[in-house]
PDB file of C-alpha atoms in Angstrom:
ATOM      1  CA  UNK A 791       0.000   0.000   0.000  1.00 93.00           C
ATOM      2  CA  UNK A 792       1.464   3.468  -1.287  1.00 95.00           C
ATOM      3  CA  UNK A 793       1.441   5.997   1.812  1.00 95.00           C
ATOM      4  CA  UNK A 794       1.811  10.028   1.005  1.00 95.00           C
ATOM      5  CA  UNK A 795       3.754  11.262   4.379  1.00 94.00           C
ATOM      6  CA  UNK A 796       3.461  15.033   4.261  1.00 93.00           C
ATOM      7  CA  UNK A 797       5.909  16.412   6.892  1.00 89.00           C
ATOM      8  CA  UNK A 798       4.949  20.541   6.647  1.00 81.00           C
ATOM      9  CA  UNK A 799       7.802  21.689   9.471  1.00 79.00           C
ATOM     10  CA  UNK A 800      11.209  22.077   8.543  1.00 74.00           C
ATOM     11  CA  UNK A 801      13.747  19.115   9.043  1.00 76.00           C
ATOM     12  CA  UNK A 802      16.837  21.635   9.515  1.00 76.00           C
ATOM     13  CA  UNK A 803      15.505  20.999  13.759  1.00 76.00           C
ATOM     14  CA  UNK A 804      17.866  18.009  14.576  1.00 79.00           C
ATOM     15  CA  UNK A 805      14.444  16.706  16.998  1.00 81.00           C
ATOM     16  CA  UNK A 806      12.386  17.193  13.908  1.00 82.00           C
ATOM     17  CA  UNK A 807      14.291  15.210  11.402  1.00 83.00           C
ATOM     18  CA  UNK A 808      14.864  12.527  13.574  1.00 89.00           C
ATOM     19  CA  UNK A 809      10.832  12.473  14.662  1.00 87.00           C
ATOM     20  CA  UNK A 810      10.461  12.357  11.042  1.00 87.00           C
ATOM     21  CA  UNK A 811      13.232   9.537  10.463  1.00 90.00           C
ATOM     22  CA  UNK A 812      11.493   7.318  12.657  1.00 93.00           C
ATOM     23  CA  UNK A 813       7.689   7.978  11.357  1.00 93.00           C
ATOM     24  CA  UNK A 814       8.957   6.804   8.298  1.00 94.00           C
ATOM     25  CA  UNK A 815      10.623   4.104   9.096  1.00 95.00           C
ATOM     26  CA  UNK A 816       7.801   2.871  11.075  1.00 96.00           C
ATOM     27  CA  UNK A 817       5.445   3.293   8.269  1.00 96.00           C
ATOM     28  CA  UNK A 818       7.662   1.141   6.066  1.00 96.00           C
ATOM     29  CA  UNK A 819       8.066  -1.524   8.808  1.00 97.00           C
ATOM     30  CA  UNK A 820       4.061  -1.532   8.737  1.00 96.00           C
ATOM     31  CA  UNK A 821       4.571  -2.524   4.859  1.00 96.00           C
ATOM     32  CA  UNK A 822       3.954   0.767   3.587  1.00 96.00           C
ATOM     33  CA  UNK A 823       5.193   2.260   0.503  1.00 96.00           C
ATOM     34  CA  UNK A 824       6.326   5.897   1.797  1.00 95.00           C
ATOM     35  CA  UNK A 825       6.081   8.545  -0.451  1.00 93.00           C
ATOM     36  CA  UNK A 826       7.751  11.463   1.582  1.00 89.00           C
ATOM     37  CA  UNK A 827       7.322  15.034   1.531  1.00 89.00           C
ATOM     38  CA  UNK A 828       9.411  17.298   3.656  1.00 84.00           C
ATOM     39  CA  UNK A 829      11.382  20.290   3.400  1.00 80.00           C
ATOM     40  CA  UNK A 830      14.335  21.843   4.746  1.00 76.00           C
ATOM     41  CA  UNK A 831      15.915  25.283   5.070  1.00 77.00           C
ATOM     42  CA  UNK A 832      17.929  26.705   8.267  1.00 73.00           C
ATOM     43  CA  UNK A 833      16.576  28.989  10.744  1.00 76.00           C
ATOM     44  CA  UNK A 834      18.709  31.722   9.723  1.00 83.00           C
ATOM     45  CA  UNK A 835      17.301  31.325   6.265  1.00 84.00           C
ATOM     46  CA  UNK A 836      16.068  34.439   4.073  1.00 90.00           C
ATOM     47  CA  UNK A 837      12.175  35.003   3.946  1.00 89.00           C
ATOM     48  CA  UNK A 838      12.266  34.616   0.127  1.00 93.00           C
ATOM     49  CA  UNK A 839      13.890  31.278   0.741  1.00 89.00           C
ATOM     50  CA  UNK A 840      11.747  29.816   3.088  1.00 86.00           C
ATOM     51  CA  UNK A 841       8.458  31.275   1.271  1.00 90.00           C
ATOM     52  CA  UNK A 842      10.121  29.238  -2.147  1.00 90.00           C
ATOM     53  CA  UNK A 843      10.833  25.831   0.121  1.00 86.00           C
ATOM     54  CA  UNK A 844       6.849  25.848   1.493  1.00 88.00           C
ATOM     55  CA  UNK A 845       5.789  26.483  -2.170  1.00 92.00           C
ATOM     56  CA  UNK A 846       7.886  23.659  -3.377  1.00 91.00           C
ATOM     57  CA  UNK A 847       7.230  21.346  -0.242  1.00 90.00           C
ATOM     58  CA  UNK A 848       3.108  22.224  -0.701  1.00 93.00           C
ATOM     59  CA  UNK A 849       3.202  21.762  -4.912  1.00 94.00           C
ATOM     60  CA  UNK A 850       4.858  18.284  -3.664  1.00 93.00           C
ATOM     61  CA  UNK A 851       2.456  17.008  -1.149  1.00 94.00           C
ATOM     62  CA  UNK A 852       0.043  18.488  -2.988  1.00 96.00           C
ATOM     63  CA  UNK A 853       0.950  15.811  -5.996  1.00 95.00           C
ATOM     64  CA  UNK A 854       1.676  13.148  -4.124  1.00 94.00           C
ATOM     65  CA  UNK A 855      -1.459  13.213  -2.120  1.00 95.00           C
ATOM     66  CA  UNK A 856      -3.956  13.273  -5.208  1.00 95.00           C
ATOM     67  CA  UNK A 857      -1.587  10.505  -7.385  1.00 95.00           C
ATOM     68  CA  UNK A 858      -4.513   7.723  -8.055  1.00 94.00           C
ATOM     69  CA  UNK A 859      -1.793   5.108  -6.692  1.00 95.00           C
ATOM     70  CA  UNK A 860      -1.417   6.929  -3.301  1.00 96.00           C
ATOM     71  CA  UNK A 861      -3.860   4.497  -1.201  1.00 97.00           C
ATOM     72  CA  UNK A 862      -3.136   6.764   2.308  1.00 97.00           C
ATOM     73  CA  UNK A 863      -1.958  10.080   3.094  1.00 97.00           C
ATOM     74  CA  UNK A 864      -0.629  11.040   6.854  1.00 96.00           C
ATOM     75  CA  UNK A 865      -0.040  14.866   6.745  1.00 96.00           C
ATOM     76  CA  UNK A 866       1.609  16.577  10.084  1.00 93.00           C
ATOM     77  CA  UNK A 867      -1.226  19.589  10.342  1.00 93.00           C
ATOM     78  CA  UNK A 868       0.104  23.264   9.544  1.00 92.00           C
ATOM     79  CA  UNK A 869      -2.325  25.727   9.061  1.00 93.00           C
ATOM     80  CA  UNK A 870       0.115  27.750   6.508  1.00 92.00           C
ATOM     81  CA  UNK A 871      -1.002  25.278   4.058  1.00 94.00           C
ATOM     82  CA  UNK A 872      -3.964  26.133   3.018  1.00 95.00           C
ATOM     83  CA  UNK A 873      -4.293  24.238  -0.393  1.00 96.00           C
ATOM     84  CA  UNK A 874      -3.224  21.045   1.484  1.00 96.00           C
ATOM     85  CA  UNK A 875      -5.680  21.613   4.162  1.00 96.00           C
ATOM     86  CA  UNK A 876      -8.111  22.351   1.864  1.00 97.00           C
ATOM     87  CA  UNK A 877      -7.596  19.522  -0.702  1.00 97.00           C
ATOM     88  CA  UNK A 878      -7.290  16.763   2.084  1.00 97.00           C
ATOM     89  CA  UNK A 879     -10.152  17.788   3.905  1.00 97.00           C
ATOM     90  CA  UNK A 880     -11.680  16.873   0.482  1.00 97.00           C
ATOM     91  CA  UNK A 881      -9.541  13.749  -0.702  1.00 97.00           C
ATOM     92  CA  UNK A 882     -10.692  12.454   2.953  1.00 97.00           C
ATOM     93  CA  UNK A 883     -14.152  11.577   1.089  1.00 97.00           C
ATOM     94  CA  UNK A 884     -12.506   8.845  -1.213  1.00 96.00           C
ATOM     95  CA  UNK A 885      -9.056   8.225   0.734  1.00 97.00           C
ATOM     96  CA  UNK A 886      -8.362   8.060   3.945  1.00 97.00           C
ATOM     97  CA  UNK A 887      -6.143  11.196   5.138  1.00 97.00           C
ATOM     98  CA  UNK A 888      -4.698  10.912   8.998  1.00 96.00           C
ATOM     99  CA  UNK A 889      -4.267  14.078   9.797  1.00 96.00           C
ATOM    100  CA  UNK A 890      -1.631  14.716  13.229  1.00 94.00           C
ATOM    101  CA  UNK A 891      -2.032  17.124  15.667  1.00 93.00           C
ATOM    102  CA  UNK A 892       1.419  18.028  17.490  1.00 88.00           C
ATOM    103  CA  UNK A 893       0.766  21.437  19.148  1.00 87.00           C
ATOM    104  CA  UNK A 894      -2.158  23.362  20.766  1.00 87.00           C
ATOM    105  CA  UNK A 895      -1.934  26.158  17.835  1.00 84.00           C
ATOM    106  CA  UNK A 896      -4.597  28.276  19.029  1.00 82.00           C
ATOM    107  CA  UNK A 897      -2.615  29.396  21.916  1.00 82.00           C
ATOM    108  CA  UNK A 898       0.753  28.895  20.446  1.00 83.00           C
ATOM    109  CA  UNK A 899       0.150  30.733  18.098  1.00 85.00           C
ATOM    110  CA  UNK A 900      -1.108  33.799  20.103  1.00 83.00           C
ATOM    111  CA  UNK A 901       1.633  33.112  22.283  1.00 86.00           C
ATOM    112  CA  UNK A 902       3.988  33.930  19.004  1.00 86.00           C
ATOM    113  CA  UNK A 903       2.006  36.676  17.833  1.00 88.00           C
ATOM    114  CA  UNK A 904       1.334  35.104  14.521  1.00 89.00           C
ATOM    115  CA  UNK A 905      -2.515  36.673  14.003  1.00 91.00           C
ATOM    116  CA  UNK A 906      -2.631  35.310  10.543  1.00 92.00           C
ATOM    117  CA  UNK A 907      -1.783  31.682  11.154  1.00 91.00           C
ATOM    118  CA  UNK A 908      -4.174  31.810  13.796  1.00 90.00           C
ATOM    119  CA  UNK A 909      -7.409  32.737  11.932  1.00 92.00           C
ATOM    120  CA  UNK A 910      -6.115  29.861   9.442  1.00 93.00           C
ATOM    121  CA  UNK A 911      -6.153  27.615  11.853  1.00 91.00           C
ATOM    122  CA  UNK A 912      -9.443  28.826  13.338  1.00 91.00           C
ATOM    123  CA  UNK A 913     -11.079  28.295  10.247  1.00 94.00           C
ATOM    124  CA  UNK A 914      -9.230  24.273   9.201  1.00 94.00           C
ATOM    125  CA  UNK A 915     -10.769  23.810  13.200  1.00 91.00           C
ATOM    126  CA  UNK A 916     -14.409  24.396  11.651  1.00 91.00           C
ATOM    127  CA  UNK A 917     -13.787  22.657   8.108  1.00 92.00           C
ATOM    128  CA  UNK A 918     -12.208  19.541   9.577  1.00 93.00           C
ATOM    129  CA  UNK A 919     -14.950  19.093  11.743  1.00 91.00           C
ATOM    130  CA  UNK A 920     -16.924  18.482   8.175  1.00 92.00           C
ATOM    131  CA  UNK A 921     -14.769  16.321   6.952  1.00 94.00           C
ATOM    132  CA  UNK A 922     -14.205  12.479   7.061  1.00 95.00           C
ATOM    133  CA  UNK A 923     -10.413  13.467   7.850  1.00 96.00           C
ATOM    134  CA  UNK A 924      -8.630  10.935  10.764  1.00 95.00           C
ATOM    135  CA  UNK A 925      -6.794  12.502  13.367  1.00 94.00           C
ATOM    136  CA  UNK A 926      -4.308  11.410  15.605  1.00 94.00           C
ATOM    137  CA  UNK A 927      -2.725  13.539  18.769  1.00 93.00           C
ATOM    138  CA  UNK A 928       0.497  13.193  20.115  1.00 89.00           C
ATOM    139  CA  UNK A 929      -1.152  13.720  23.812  1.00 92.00           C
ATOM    140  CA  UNK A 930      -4.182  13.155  25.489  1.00 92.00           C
ATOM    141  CA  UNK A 931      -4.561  16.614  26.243  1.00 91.00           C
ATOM    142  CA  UNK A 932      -4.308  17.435  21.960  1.00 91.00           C
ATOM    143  CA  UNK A 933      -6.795  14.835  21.620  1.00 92.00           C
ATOM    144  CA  UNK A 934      -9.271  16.441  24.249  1.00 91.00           C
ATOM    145  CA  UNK A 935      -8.774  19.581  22.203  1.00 87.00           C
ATOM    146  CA  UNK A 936      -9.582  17.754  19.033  1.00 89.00           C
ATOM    147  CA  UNK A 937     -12.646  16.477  20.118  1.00 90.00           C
ATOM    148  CA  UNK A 938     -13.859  20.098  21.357  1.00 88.00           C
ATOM    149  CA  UNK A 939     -13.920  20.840  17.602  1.00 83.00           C
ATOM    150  CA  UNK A 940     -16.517  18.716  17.100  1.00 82.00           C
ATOM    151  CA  UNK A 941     -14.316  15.871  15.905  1.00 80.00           C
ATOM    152  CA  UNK A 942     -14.657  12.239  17.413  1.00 69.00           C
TER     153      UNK A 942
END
């Protein structure tokens, strides 16, 4: 079975690469086909060049995700992607999508001061909630705050 893994964070984070290592791996040793997509760019790394990574990274997944021989997609949730929101929330209605949850965003994100990414993320909340999308939580707590979308 052909799995799309959709990693939307940068790798350059040596905790992030390796979380993203072993997800792989583990999806293989399930007898998965892994498709990744994932991007990379350092911290110190020019606006310009990080806008053109996401583009590339997002175009990628993007293909990946809708190829008729991808069976599965997991996708680590970002709300700056907004066409892969967007299309998985619809490809969940003839694939199945897992969509994880890492992060309370809504108050990370106001934490951070990032207004924008918030309201994104405000609004995947409601459209997720109508969509057949799976989602997985990397605590109990994330879970709990899942749920509270309306999700079960």
């Amino acid at each position: 079975m052909i799995l799309a893994y959709c990693f939307g964070a940068s790798r350059h984070h040596p905790g992030l690469n390796q979380k993203y290592l072993g997800q792989a791996e583990a999806f293989a040793q399930l007898g998965y086909t892994v498709r990744p997509q994932s991007f990379t760019f350092p911290s110190a790394a020019t606006p310009l060049t990080k806008l053109r990574h996401s583009l590339v990274y997002e175009l990628s997944a993007l293909w990946t995700l809708l190829r008729p021989s991808t069976q599965v997609a997991y996708i680590r949730y970002n709300p700056k992607f907004i066409a892969l929101n967007v299309v998985a929330a619809l490809a969940a209605f003839w694939k199945p999508i897992i969509l994880e949850h890492n992060i309370n965003l809504k108050n990370e994100l106001k934490t951070l001061k990032r207004p924008f990414e918030r309201i994104l993320h405000l609004i995947f909340t409601q459209v997720f909630a109508f969509s057949p999308l799976h989602h997985v939580a990397v605590t109990a707590e994330l879970s709990d705050m899942v749920q509270s979308w309306g999700i079960p």
